[in-house]
Tab-separated table of N, CA and C and ligand atoms in Angstrom:
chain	number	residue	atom	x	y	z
A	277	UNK	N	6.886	-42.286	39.791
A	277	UNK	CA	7.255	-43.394	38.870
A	277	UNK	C	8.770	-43.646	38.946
A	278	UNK	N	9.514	-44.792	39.357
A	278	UNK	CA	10.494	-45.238	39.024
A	278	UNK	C	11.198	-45.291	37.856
A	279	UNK	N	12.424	-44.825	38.142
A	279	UNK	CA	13.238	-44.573	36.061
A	279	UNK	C	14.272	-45.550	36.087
A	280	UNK	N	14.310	-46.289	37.820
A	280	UNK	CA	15.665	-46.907	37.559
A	280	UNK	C	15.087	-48.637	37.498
A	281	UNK	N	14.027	-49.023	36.644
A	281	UNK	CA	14.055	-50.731	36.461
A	281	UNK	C	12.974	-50.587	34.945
A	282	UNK	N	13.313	-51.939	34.717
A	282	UNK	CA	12.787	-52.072	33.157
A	282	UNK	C	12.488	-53.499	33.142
A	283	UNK	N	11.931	-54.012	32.078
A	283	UNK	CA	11.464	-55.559	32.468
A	283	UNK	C	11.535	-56.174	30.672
A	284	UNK	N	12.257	-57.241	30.937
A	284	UNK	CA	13.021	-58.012	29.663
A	284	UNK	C	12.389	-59.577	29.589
A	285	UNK	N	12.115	-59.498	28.588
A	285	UNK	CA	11.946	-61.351	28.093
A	285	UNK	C	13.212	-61.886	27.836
A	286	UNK	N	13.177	-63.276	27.507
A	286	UNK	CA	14.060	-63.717	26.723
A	286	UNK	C	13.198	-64.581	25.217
A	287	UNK	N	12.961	-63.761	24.670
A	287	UNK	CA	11.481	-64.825	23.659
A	287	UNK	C	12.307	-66.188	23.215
A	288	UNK	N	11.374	-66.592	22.637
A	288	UNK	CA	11.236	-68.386	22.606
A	288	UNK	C	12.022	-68.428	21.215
A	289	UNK	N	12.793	-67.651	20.571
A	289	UNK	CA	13.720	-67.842	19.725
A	289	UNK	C	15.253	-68.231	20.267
A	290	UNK	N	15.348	-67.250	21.114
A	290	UNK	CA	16.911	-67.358	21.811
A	290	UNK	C	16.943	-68.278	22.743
A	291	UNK	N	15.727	-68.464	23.883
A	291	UNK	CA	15.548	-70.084	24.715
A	291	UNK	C	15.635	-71.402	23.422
A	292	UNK	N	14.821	-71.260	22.843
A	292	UNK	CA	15.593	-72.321	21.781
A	292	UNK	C	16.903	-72.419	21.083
A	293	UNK	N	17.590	-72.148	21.112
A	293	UNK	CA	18.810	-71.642	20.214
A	293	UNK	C	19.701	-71.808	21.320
A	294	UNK	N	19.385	-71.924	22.622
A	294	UNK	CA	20.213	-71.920	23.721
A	294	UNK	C	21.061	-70.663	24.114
A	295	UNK	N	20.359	-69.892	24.257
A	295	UNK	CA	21.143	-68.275	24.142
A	295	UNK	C	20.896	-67.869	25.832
A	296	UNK	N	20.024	-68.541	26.996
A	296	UNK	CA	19.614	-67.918	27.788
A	296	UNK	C	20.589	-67.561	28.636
A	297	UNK	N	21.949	-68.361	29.031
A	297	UNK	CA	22.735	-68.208	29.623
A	297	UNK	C	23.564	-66.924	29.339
A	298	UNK	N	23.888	-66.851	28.329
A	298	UNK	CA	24.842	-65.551	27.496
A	298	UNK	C	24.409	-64.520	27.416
A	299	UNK	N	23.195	-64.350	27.308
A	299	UNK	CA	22.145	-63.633	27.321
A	299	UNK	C	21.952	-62.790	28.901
A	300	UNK	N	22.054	-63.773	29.442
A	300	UNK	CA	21.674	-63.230	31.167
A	300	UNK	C	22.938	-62.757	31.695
A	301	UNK	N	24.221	-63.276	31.293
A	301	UNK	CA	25.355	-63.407	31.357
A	301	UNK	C	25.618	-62.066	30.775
A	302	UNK	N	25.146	-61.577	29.552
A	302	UNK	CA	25.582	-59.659	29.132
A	302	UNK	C	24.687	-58.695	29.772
A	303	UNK	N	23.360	-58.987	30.355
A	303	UNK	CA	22.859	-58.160	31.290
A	303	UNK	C	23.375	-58.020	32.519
A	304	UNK	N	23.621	-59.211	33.219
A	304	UNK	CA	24.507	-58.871	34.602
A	304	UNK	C	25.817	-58.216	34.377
A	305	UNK	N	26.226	-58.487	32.948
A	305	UNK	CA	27.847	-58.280	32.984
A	305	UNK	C	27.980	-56.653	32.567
A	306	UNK	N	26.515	-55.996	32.446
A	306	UNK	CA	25.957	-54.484	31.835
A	306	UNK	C	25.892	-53.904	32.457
A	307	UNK	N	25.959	-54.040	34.074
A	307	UNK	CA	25.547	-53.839	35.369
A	307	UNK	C	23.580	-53.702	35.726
A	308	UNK	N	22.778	-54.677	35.069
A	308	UNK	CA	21.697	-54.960	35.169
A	308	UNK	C	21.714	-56.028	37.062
A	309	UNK	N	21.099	-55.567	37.758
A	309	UNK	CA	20.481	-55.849	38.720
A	309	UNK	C	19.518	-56.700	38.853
A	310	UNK	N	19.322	-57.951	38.861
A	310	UNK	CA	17.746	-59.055	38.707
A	310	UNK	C	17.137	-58.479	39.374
A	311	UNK	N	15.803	-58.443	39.937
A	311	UNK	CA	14.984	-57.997	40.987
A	311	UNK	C	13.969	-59.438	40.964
A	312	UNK	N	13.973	-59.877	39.631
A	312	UNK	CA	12.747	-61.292	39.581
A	312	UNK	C	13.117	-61.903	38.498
A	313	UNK	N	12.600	-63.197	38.397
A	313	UNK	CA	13.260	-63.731	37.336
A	313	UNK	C	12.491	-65.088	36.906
A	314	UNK	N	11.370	-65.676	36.005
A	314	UNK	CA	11.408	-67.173	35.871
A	314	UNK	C	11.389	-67.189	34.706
A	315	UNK	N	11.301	-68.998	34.632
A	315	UNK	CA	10.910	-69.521	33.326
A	315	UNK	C	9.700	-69.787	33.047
A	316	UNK	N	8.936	-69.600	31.592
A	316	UNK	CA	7.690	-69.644	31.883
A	316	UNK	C	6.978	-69.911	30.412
A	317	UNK	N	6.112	-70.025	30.114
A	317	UNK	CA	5.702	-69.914	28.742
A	317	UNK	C	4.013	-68.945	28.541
A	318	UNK	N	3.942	-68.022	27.597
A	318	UNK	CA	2.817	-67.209	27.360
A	318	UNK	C	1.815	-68.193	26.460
A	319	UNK	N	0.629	-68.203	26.782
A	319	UNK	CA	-0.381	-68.815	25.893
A	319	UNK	C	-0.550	-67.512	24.565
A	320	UNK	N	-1.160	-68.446	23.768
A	320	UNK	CA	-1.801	-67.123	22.616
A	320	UNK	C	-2.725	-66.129	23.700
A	321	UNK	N	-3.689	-66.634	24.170
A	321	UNK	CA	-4.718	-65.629	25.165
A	321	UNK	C	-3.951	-64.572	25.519
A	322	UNK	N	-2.482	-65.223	26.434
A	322	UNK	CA	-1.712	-64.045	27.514
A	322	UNK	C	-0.559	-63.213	26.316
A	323	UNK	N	-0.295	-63.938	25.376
A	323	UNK	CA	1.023	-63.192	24.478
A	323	UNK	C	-0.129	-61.844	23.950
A	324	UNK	N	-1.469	-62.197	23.419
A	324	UNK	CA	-2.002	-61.264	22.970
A	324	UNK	C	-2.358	-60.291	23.793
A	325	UNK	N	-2.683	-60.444	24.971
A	325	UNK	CA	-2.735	-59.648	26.103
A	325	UNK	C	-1.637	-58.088	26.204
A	326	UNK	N	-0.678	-59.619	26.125
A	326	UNK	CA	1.015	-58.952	26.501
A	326	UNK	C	0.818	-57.483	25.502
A	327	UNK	N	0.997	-58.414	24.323
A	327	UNK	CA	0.931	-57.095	23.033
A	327	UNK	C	0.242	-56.392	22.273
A	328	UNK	N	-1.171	-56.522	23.677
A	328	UNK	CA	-2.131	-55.125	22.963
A	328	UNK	C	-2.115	-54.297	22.778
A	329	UNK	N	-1.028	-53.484	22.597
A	329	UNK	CA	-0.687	-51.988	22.155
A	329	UNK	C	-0.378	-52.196	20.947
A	330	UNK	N	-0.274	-53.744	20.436
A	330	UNK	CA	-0.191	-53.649	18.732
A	330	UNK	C	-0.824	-53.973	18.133
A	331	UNK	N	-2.374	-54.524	18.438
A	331	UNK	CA	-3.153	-55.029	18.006
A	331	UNK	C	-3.797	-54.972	16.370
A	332	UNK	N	-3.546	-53.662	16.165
A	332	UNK	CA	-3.802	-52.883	15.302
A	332	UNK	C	-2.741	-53.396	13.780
A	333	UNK	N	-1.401	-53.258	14.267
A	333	UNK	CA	-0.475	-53.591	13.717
A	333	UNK	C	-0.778	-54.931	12.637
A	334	UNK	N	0.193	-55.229	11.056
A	334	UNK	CA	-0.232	-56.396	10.321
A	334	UNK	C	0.793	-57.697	11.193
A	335	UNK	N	1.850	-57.488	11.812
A	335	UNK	CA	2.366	-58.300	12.536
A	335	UNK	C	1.969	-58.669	13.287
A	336	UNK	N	0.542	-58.345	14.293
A	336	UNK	CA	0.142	-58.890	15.341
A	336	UNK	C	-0.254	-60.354	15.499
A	337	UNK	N	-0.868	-60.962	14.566
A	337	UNK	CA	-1.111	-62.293	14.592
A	337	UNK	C	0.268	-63.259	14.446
A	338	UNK	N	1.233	-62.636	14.181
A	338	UNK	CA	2.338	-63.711	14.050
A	338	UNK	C	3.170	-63.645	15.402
A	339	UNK	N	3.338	-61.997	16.020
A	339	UNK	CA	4.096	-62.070	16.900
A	339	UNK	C	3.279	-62.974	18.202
A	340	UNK	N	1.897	-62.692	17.880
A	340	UNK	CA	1.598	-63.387	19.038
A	340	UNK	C	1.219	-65.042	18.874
A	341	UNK	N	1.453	-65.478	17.980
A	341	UNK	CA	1.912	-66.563	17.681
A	341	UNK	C	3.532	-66.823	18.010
A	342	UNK	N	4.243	-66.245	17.641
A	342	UNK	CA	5.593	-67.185	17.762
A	342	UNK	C	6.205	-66.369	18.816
A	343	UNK	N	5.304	-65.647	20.385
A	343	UNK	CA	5.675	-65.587	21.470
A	343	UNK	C	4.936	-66.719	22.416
A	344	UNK	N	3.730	-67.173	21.724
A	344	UNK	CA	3.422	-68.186	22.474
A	344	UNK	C	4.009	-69.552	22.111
A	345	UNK	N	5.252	-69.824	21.387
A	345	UNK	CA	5.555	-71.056	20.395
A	345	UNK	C	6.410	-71.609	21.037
A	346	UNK	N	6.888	-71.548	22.676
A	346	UNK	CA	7.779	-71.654	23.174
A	346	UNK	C	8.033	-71.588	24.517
A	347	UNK	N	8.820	-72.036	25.593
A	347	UNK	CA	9.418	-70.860	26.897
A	347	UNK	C	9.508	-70.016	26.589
A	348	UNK	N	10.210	-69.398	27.622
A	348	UNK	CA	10.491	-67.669	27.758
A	348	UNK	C	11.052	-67.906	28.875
A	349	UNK	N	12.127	-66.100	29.094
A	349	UNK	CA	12.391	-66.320	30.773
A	349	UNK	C	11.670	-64.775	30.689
A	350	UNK	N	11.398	-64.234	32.089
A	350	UNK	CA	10.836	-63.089	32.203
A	350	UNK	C	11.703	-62.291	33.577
A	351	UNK	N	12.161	-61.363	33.034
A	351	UNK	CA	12.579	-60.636	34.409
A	351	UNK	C	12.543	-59.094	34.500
A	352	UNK	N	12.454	-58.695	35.424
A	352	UNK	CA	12.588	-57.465	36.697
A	352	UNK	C	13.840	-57.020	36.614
A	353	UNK	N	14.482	-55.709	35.813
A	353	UNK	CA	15.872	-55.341	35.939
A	353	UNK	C	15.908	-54.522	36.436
A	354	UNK	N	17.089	-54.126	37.409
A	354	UNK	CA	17.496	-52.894	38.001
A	354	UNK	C	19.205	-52.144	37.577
A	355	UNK	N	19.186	-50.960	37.223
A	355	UNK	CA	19.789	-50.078	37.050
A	355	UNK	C	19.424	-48.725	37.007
A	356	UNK	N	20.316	-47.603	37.515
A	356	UNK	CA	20.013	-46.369	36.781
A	356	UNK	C	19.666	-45.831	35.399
A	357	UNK	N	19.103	-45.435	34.930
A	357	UNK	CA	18.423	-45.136	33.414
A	357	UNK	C	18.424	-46.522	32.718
A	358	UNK	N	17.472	-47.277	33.598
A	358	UNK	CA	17.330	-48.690	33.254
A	358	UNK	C	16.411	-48.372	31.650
A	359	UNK	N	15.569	-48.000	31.622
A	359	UNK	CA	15.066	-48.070	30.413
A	359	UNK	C	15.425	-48.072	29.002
A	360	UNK	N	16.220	-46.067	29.344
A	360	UNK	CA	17.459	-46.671	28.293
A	360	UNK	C	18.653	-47.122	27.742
A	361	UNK	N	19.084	-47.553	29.316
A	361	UNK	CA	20.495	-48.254	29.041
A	361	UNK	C	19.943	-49.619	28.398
A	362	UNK	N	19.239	-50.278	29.084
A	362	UNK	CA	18.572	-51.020	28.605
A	362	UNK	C	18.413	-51.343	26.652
A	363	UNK	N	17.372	-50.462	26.253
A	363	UNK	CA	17.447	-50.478	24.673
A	363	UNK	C	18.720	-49.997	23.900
A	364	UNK	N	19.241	-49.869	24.625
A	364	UNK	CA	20.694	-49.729	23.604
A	364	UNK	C	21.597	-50.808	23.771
A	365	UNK	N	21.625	-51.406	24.844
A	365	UNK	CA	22.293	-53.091	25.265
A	365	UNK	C	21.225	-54.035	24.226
A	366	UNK	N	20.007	-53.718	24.133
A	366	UNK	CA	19.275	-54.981	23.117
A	366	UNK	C	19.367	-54.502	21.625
A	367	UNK	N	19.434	-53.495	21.285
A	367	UNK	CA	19.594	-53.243	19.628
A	367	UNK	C	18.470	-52.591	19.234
A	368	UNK	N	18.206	-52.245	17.990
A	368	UNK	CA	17.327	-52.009	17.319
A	368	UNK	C	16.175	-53.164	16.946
A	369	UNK	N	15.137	-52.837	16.990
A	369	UNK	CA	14.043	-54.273	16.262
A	369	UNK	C	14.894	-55.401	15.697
A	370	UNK	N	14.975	-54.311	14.310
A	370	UNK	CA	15.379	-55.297	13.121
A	370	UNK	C	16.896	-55.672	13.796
A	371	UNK	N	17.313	-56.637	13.798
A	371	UNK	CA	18.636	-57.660	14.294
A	371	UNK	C	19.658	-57.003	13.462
A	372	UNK	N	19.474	-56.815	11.785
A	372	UNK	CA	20.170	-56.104	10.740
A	372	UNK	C	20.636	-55.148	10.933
A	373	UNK	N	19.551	-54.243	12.130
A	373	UNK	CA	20.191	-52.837	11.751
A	373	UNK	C	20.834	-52.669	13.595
A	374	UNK	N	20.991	-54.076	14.064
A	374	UNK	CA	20.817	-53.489	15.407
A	374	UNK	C	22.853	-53.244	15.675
A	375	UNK	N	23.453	-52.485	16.101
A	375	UNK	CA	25.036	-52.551	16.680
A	375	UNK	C	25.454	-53.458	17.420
A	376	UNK	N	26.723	-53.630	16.164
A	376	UNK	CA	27.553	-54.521	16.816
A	376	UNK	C	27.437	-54.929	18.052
A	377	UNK	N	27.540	-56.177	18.744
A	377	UNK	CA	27.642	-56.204	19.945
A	377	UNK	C	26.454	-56.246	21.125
A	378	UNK	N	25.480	-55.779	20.479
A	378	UNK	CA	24.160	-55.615	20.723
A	378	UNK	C	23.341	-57.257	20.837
A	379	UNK	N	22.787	-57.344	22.039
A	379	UNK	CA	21.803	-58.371	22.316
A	379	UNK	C	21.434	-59.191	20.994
A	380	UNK	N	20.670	-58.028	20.547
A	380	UNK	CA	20.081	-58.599	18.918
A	380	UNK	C	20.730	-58.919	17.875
A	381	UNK	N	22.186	-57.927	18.011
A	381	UNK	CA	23.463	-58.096	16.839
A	381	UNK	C	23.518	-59.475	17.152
A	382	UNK	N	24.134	-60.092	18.329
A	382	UNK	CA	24.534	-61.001	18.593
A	382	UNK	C	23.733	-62.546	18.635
A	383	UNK	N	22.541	-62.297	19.192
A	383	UNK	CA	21.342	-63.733	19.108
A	383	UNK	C	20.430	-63.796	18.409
A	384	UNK	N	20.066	-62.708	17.821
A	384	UNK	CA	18.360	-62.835	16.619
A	384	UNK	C	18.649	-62.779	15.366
A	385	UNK	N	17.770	-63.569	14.764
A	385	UNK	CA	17.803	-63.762	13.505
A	385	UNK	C	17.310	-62.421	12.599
A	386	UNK	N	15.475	-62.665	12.925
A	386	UNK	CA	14.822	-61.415	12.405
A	386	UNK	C	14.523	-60.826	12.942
A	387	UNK	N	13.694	-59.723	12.103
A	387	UNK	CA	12.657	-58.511	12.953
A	387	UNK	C	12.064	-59.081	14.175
A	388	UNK	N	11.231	-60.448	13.441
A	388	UNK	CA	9.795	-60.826	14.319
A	388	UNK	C	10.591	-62.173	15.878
A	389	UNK	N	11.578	-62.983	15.404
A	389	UNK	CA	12.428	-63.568	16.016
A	389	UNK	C	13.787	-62.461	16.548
A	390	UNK	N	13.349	-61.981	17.433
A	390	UNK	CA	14.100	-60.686	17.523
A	390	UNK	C	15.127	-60.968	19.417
A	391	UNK	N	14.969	-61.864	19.464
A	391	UNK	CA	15.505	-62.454	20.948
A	391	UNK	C	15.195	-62.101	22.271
A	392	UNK	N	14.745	-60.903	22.159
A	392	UNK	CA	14.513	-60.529	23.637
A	392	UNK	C	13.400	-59.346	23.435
A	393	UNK	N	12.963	-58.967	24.369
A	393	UNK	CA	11.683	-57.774	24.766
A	393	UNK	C	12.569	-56.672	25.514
A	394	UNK	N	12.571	-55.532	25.399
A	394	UNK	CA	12.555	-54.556	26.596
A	394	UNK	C	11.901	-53.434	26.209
A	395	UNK	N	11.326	-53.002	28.002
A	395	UNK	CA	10.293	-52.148	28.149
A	395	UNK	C	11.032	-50.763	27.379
A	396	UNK	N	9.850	-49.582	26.846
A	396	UNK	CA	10.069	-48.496	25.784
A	396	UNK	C	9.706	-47.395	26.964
A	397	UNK	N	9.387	-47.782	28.523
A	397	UNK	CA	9.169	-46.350	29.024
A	397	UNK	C	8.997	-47.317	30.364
A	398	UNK	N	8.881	-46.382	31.488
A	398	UNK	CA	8.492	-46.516	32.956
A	398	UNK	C	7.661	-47.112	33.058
A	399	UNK	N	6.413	-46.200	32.930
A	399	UNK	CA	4.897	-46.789	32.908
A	399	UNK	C	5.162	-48.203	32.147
A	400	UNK	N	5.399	-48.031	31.493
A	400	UNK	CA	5.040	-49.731	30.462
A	400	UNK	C	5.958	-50.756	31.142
A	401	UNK	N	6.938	-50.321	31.818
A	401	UNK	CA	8.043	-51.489	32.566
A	401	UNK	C	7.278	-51.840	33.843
A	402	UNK	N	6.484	-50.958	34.061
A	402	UNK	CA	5.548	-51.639	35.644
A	402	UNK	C	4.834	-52.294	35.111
A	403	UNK	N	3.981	-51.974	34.120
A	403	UNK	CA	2.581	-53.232	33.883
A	403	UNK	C	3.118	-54.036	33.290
A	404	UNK	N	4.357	-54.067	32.517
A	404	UNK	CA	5.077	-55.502	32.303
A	404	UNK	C	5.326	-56.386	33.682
A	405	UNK	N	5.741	-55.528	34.228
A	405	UNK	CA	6.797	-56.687	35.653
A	405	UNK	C	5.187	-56.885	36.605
A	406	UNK	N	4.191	-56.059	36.409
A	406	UNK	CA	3.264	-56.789	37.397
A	406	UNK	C	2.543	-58.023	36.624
A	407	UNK	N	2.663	-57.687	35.249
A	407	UNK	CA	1.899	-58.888	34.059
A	407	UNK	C	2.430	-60.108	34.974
A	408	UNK	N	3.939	-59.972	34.967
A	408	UNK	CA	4.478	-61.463	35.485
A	408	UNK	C	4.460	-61.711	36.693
A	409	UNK	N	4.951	-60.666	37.292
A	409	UNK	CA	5.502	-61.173	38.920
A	409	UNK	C	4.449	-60.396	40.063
A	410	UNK	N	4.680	-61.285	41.322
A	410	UNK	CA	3.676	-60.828	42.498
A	410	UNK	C	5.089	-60.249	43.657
A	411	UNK	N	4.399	-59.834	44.341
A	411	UNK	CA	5.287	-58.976	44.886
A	411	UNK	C	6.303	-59.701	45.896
A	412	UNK	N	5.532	-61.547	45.951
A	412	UNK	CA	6.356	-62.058	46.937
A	412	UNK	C	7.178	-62.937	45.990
A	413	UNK	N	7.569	-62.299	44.430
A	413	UNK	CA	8.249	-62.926	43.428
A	413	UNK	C	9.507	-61.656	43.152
A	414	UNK	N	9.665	-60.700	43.723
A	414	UNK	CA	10.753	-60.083	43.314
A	414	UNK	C	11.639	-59.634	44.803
A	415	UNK	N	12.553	-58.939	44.405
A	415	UNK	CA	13.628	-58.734	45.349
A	415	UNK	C	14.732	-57.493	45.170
B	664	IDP	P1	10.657	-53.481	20.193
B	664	IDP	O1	10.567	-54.925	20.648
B	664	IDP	O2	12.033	-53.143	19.667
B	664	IDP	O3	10.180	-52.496	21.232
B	664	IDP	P2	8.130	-52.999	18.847
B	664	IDP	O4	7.940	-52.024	17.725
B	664	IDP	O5	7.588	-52.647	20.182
B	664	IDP	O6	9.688	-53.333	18.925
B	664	IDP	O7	7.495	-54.374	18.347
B	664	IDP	C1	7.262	-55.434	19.256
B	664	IDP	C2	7.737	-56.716	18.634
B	664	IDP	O8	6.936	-56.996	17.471
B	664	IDP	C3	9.183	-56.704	18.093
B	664	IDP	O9	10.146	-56.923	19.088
B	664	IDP	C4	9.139	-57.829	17.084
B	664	IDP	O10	9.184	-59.111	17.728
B	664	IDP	C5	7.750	-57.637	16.486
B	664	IDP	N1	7.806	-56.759	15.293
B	664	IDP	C6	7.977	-55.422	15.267
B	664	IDP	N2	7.976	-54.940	14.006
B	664	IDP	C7	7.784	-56.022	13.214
B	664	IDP	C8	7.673	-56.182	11.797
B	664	IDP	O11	7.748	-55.230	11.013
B	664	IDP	N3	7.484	-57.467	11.357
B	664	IDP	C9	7.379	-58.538	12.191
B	664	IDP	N4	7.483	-58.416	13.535
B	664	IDP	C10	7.679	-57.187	14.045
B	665	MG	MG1	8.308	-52.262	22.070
């Protein structure tokens, strides 16, 4: 299993808000590596897909509502201890509690409008990046 890539949204809060540039702009500038990258939008069918590990959860019907409410960009990152350099460049969930400076400090409003996705482990950063991309889509 690979430890050095992780795989990031940009959810349909911060593409609206016009955040995608600045946004992509503090991952490259993090030393994040693209490997793949589009624009795209999740149906309810595929957002619920996306976030069946929360199914269970009382937030599930909203997140997968207001991930399908919109674009998105989806990408393939590369770095060393991509995973968790990664979650410490996006913040905590909640935007409130996330540090200064932080992805989320900086572009999300709330918990559920939270600006961006990143993968919580290896395993889960591959079946993210294959969810999106084919192999003659990365680099
Ligand atoms: P993460 O995105 O920081 O890994 P998870 O616990 O995996 O957080 O939750 C997935 C997504 O579900 C969050 O990014 C957020 O959009 C949403 N979410 C998580 N907890 C809550 C909540 O308590 N209320 C509403 N939405 C939530
Ligand atoms: Mg998570």
């Amino acid at each position: 299993m690979e430890s050095n890539k992780t795989f990031t949204m940009i959810k349909p809060d911060a593409v609206a808000n016009g955040h995608i540039g600045a946004i992509l702009d503090k991952i490259i500038g993090n030393g994040f590596k693209i490997l793949a990258l589009k624009y795209t939008a999740l149906s309810a069918e595929k957002a619920g897909e996306f976030y069946s590990v929360h199914k269970e959860r009382p937030f599930y019907k909203d997140l997968v509502s207001f991930m399908s409410s919109g674009p998105i960009i989806a990408a393939i990152l590369e770095k060393d201890n991509a995973i968790e350099d990664y979650r410490k460049l996006i913040g905590a969930t909640d935007p409130s509690k996330a540090e200064p400076g932080t992805i989320r400090n900086l572009f999300a409003k709330s918990i559920d409008a939270n600006a961006v996705h990143g993968s919580d482990s290896d395993e889960n950063a591959a079946i993210e990046g294959n969810f999106f991309f084919s192999a003659f889509e990365r680099f």
